[in-house]
DNA sequence: ATGCCGTATGATATACGA
């Protein structure tokens, strides 16, 4: 099973890119973030034409929004409200093999990494704390969970182009890294991307629009993630960050990530 | 760290991204 996750920065503006990516990579399940569209305006038909018979979407006007498109059926679907805001940042589905998939869009957090002056940063930390509490409460050794999405934190030193220069930049501050570490600990999550590409090799999934010549400068950050619980670790087969779509005309600032699983032995 | 780009909106400037 091939699983892909991508912050598309507007699904309508990026529809042709999504169609090209899906045609080339053929994910069985595609998780999107920042769809920026209400459910009634979502181009569902385009995804049906690509072969995705099953989907869940949770969107709103202008901001945020997540979606899961799948060739495999769901046995359950869910969308949880975080921090008391129904701002469309989460979807969950269960597959028929019992695997539970969560798609998150964690708040970006604004510019200033100080909760006393920046409510967005406070929201981001609170959101991560709620994730920790929620997964800790549901913790069980045999839970088969996958967590993907734009988590808006680059936790490791080699997840950013320059660790020292980004220590005070939102996405790589110690307090965010600490909050992310607590989510990891909530369910002994395994970082599937680093499972295949260990430190210290740099690994990025996002490059700012403002930096010209993104590929040559390569001032990236790893803001997008794929995690699995220990019960699913034996089924991990490969991982790829697809850089090509970041170079297409009028791209998303995020690159899509694909992870292959072999669930044939899963009971 | 700045850069000064991109998307969306009852828009022609502003919020937001990170």
Coordinates of C-alpha atoms (C1' of nucleotides) in Angstrom, one line a residue:
Chain A
X1 CA 0.0 0.0 0.0
X2 CA 1.3 3.4 -1.0
X3 CA 0.4 6.3 1.3
X4 CA 1.1 9.9 0.3
X5 CA 0.8 13.2 2.2
X6 CA 0.9 16.7 0.8
X7 CA 0.3 20.2 2.0
X8 CA -1.0 21.5 -1.4
X9 CA -1.7 25.2 -0.3
X10 CA -5.1 25.3 -1.9
X11 CA -6.4 22.2 -3.6
X12 CA -8.2 24.2 -6.3
X13 CA -5.1 26.2 -7.2
X14 CA -3.0 23.0 -7.2
X15 CA -5.5 20.6 -8.9
X16 CA -3.4 20.0 -12.0
X17 CA -0.3 19.3 -9.9
X18 CA -2.2 16.8 -7.7
X19 CA -3.5 15.1 -10.9
X20 CA 0.0 14.8 -12.3
X21 CA 1.5 13.6 -9.0
X22 CA -1.2 11.0 -8.6
X23 CA -0.9 9.8 -12.2
X24 CA 2.9 9.4 -11.8
X25 CA 3.1 8.0 -8.2
X26 CA -0.2 6.2 -7.9
X27 CA -0.8 6.4 -4.2
X28 CA -3.5 4.1 -2.8
X29 CA -4.3 6.8 -0.1
X30 CA -3.6 10.5 -0.4
X31 CA -3.8 12.8 2.6
X32 CA -4.0 16.5 1.8
X33 CA -3.6 19.6 4.0
X34 CA -4.4 23.3 3.5
X35 CA -7.1 22.5 1.0
X36 CA -8.6 26.0 1.6
X37 CA -12.0 25.2 0.4
X38 CA -15.5 24.5 1.8
X39 CA -16.7 20.9 1.4
X40 CA -19.4 21.9 -1.1
X41 CA -16.8 23.6 -3.3
X42 CA -14.2 20.7 -3.1
X43 CA -13.4 19.3 -6.6
X44 CA -14.3 15.7 -5.5
X45 CA -15.1 14.6 -9.0
X46 CA -11.5 15.1 -10.2
X47 CA -10.4 12.7 -7.5
X48 CA -13.1 10.2 -8.4
X49 CA -11.8 10.4 -12.0
X50 CA -8.3 9.6 -10.7
X51 CA -9.7 6.3 -9.2
X52 CA -10.4 7.3 -5.6
X53 CA -13.8 5.9 -4.7
X54 CA -13.5 6.7 -1.0
X55 CA -12.9 10.0 0.7
X56 CA -13.4 12.2 3.7
X57 CA -13.0 15.9 3.6
X58 CA -13.2 18.6 6.2
X59 CA -12.7 22.1 4.9
X60 CA -13.6 25.7 5.5
X61 CA -13.3 29.0 3.5
X62 CA -9.8 30.4 2.9
X63 CA -7.8 28.6 5.6
X64 CA -6.8 25.2 6.7
X65 CA -8.7 22.1 5.6
X66 CA -7.8 18.4 5.3
X67 CA -8.8 15.5 3.1
X68 CA -8.2 11.8 2.7
X69 CA -8.7 10.1 -0.7
X70 CA -8.5 6.4 -0.9
X71 CA -8.8 3.4 -3.2
X72 CA -9.4 1.3 -0.1
X73 CA -12.6 1.5 1.8
X74 CA -12.9 2.9 5.3
X75 CA -14.6 1.0 8.1
X76 CA -14.8 4.2 10.3
X77 CA -14.2 7.9 9.8
X78 CA -13.8 10.7 12.3
X79 CA -12.9 14.3 12.6
X80 CA -11.9 15.6 16.0
X81 CA -12.1 19.2 17.2
X82 CA -8.8 20.5 18.8
X83 CA -8.4 23.4 21.2
X84 CA -12.1 24.0 21.1
X85 CA -11.9 25.3 17.5
X86 CA -13.7 23.6 14.6
X87 CA -11.0 24.8 12.2
X88 CA -10.6 21.7 10.1
X89 CA -7.2 20.4 11.0
X90 CA -7.8 16.7 11.5
X91 CA -9.3 13.6 9.9
X92 CA -9.0 10.0 10.8
X93 CA -10.1 6.8 9.1
X94 CA -9.8 3.1 9.8
X95 CA -9.0 0.7 7.0
X96 CA -10.5 -2.8 6.8
X97 CA -7.2 -4.3 8.1
X98 CA -7.6 -2.4 11.3
X99 CA -5.0 0.3 10.5
X100 CA -6.0 3.7 11.8
X101 CA -4.8 6.7 9.8
X102 CA -4.7 10.3 11.2
X103 CA -4.2 13.3 9.0
X104 CA -3.2 16.5 10.8
X105 CA -2.6 20.1 9.9
X106 CA -1.0 21.6 13.0
X107 CA -1.2 25.4 13.4
X108 CA 1.7 27.3 11.9
X109 CA 2.2 29.4 15.0
X110 CA 2.7 32.9 13.6
X111 CA 6.0 34.8 13.6
X112 CA 7.0 35.4 17.2
X113 CA 7.8 32.3 19.4
X114 CA 6.4 33.8 22.6
X115 CA 3.0 32.7 24.0
X116 CA 2.7 35.9 25.9
X117 CA 2.5 38.1 22.8
X118 CA 1.5 35.7 20.1
X119 CA -1.8 33.8 20.4
X120 CA -1.0 31.7 17.4
X121 CA 2.1 30.3 19.0
X122 CA 0.1 29.5 22.1
X123 CA -2.5 27.8 19.9
X124 CA 0.2 25.7 18.3
X125 CA 1.7 24.5 21.6
X126 CA -1.8 23.8 23.0
X127 CA -2.7 21.8 19.9
X128 CA 0.4 19.7 20.3
X129 CA -0.3 19.2 24.0
X130 CA -3.8 18.0 23.1
X131 CA -2.4 15.5 20.6
X132 CA -0.1 14.2 23.3
X133 CA -2.9 13.7 25.8
X134 CA -5.3 12.2 23.2
X135 CA -2.8 9.5 22.0
X136 CA -1.5 8.8 25.5
X137 CA -5.1 8.0 26.6
X138 CA -5.6 5.6 23.7
X139 CA -2.2 4.0 24.0
X140 CA -2.1 0.2 23.6
X141 CA 0.7 -2.1 22.4
X142 CA -1.2 -3.5 19.5
X143 CA -2.6 -0.2 18.2
X144 CA -1.9 0.0 14.4
X145 CA -1.7 3.7 13.9
X146 CA -0.3 6.0 11.2
X147 CA 0.0 9.7 11.7
X148 CA 0.7 12.0 8.8
X149 CA 0.5 15.6 7.9
X150 CA 2.0 19.1 8.1
X151 CA 3.0 19.2 11.7
X152 CA 4.8 22.5 11.2
X153 CA 7.8 21.5 13.3
X154 CA 11.2 20.5 12.1
X155 CA 12.5 18.6 15.2
X156 CA 16.0 17.5 14.4
X157 CA 19.1 19.6 13.7
X158 CA 19.4 18.2 10.2
X159 CA 15.7 18.8 9.6
X160 CA 16.5 22.4 8.8
X161 CA 19.2 24.0 6.6
X162 CA 20.8 25.7 9.5
X163 CA 20.1 24.6 13.1
X164 CA 21.7 27.6 14.9
X165 CA 20.2 30.2 12.7
X166 CA 16.7 28.7 13.1
X167 CA 16.7 28.2 16.9
X168 CA 14.5 31.3 17.3
X169 CA 12.4 30.8 14.2
X170 CA 9.0 29.3 14.6
X171 CA 9.0 25.7 13.5
X172 CA 12.4 24.9 15.1
X173 CA 12.4 26.5 18.5
X174 CA 13.3 24.3 21.5
X175 CA 9.8 24.6 23.0
X176 CA 8.2 23.3 19.8
X177 CA 10.7 20.5 19.5
X178 CA 10.0 19.6 23.2
X179 CA 6.3 19.6 22.5
X180 CA 6.8 17.3 19.5
X181 CA 9.0 15.0 21.6
X182 CA 6.1 14.6 24.0
X183 CA 3.8 13.6 21.1
X184 CA 6.4 11.0 20.1
X185 CA 6.4 9.7 23.6
X186 CA 2.6 9.5 23.8
X187 CA 2.6 6.3 21.8
X188 CA 6.2 5.4 21.2
X189 CA 5.8 6.8 17.7
X190 CA 8.4 5.9 15.0
X191 CA 9.5 8.6 12.6
X192 CA 9.0 6.7 9.4
X193 CA 11.0 9.2 7.3
X194 CA 14.0 9.0 9.6
X195 CA 13.6 5.2 9.7
X196 CA 14.7 5.2 6.1
X197 CA 17.0 8.3 6.1
X198 CA 18.7 8.5 9.5
X199 CA 20.5 11.5 10.8
X200 CA 22.7 13.3 10.0
X201 CA 21.5 13.3 6.4
X202 CA 19.5 16.5 5.8
X203 CA 15.8 15.9 5.1
X204 CA 13.5 18.7 4.0
X205 CA 9.9 18.8 2.8
X206 CA 9.3 22.6 2.6
X207 CA 11.0 25.5 1.0
X208 CA 9.9 29.1 1.3
X209 CA 8.4 30.8 -1.7
X210 CA 10.4 33.8 -0.7
X211 CA 13.8 32.2 -1.2
X212 CA 14.7 32.4 -4.9
X213 CA 16.2 29.3 -6.6
X214 CA 14.9 27.0 -3.8
X215 CA 16.7 24.0 -5.2
X216 CA 20.2 25.5 -5.4
X217 CA 19.9 27.4 -2.1
X218 CA 18.2 24.4 -0.5
X219 CA 17.2 26.4 2.6
X220 CA 14.5 23.8 3.5
X221 CA 12.8 22.5 6.6
X222 CA 11.2 19.1 7.3
X223 CA 7.7 20.2 8.4
X224 CA 5.8 17.2 7.0
X225 CA 5.8 13.9 8.8
X226 CA 4.8 10.2 8.6
X227 CA 4.8 8.4 11.9
X228 CA 3.8 4.8 12.8
X229 CA 3.2 3.0 16.0
X230 CA 5.6 0.1 16.9
X231 CA 3.1 -2.5 15.7
X232 CA 3.3 -1.2 12.2
X233 CA 7.1 -0.9 12.0
X234 CA 7.6 -4.3 10.4
X235 CA 5.5 -3.3 7.5
X236 CA 7.4 -0.2 6.5
X237 CA 9.0 -0.8 3.0
X238 CA 10.2 2.6 1.6
X239 CA 9.9 6.3 1.7
X240 CA 10.3 9.1 -0.8
X241 CA 10.1 12.8 -0.6
X242 CA 9.1 13.8 -4.2
X243 CA 11.0 17.0 -5.0
X244 CA 9.7 17.2 -8.6
X245 CA 6.4 18.9 -7.8
X246 CA 8.1 21.6 -5.8
X247 CA 9.8 22.6 -9.1
X248 CA 6.7 22.6 -11.2
X249 CA 5.1 25.9 -12.3
X250 CA 3.3 27.7 -9.5
X251 CA 4.0 25.0 -7.0
X252 CA 3.0 24.3 -3.4
X253 CA 5.8 25.3 -1.0
X254 CA 5.6 21.7 0.4
X255 CA 6.8 18.6 -1.4
X256 CA 4.6 15.4 -1.3
X257 CA 5.9 12.4 0.7
X258 CA 5.1 8.8 -0.2
X259 CA 5.6 5.8 2.1
X260 CA 5.1 2.2 1.0
X261 CA 3.8 -0.5 3.3
X262 CA 3.5 -4.2 2.8
X263 CA 0.5 -5.1 4.8
X264 CA 0.1 -8.6 3.2
X265 CA 1.2 -10.2 6.5
X266 CA -1.1 -8.1 8.6
X267 CA -3.8 -10.1 10.4
Chain B
dA1 C1' 17.0 36.0 10.1
dT2 C1' 15.5 38.0 6.4
dG3 C1' 13.3 37.4 2.3
dC4 C1' 9.2 40.0 -0.2
dC5 C1' 6.3 35.2 -2.7
dG6 C1' 1.7 32.9 -2.9
dT7 C1' -3.5 32.1 -1.9
dA8 C1' -7.9 33.7 -0.7
dT9 C1' -11.3 37.2 0.0
dG10 C1' -18.4 40.5 -0.4
dA11 C1' -10.8 42.1 -2.3
dT12 C1' -8.2 46.7 -5.5
dA13 C1' -5.6 46.0 0.7
dT14 C1' -5.2 42.6 4.1
dA15 C1' -4.7 38.1 6.7
dC16 C1' -2.1 34.3 6.8
dG17 C1' 1.5 31.1 5.8
dA18 C1' 6.5 29.5 8.5

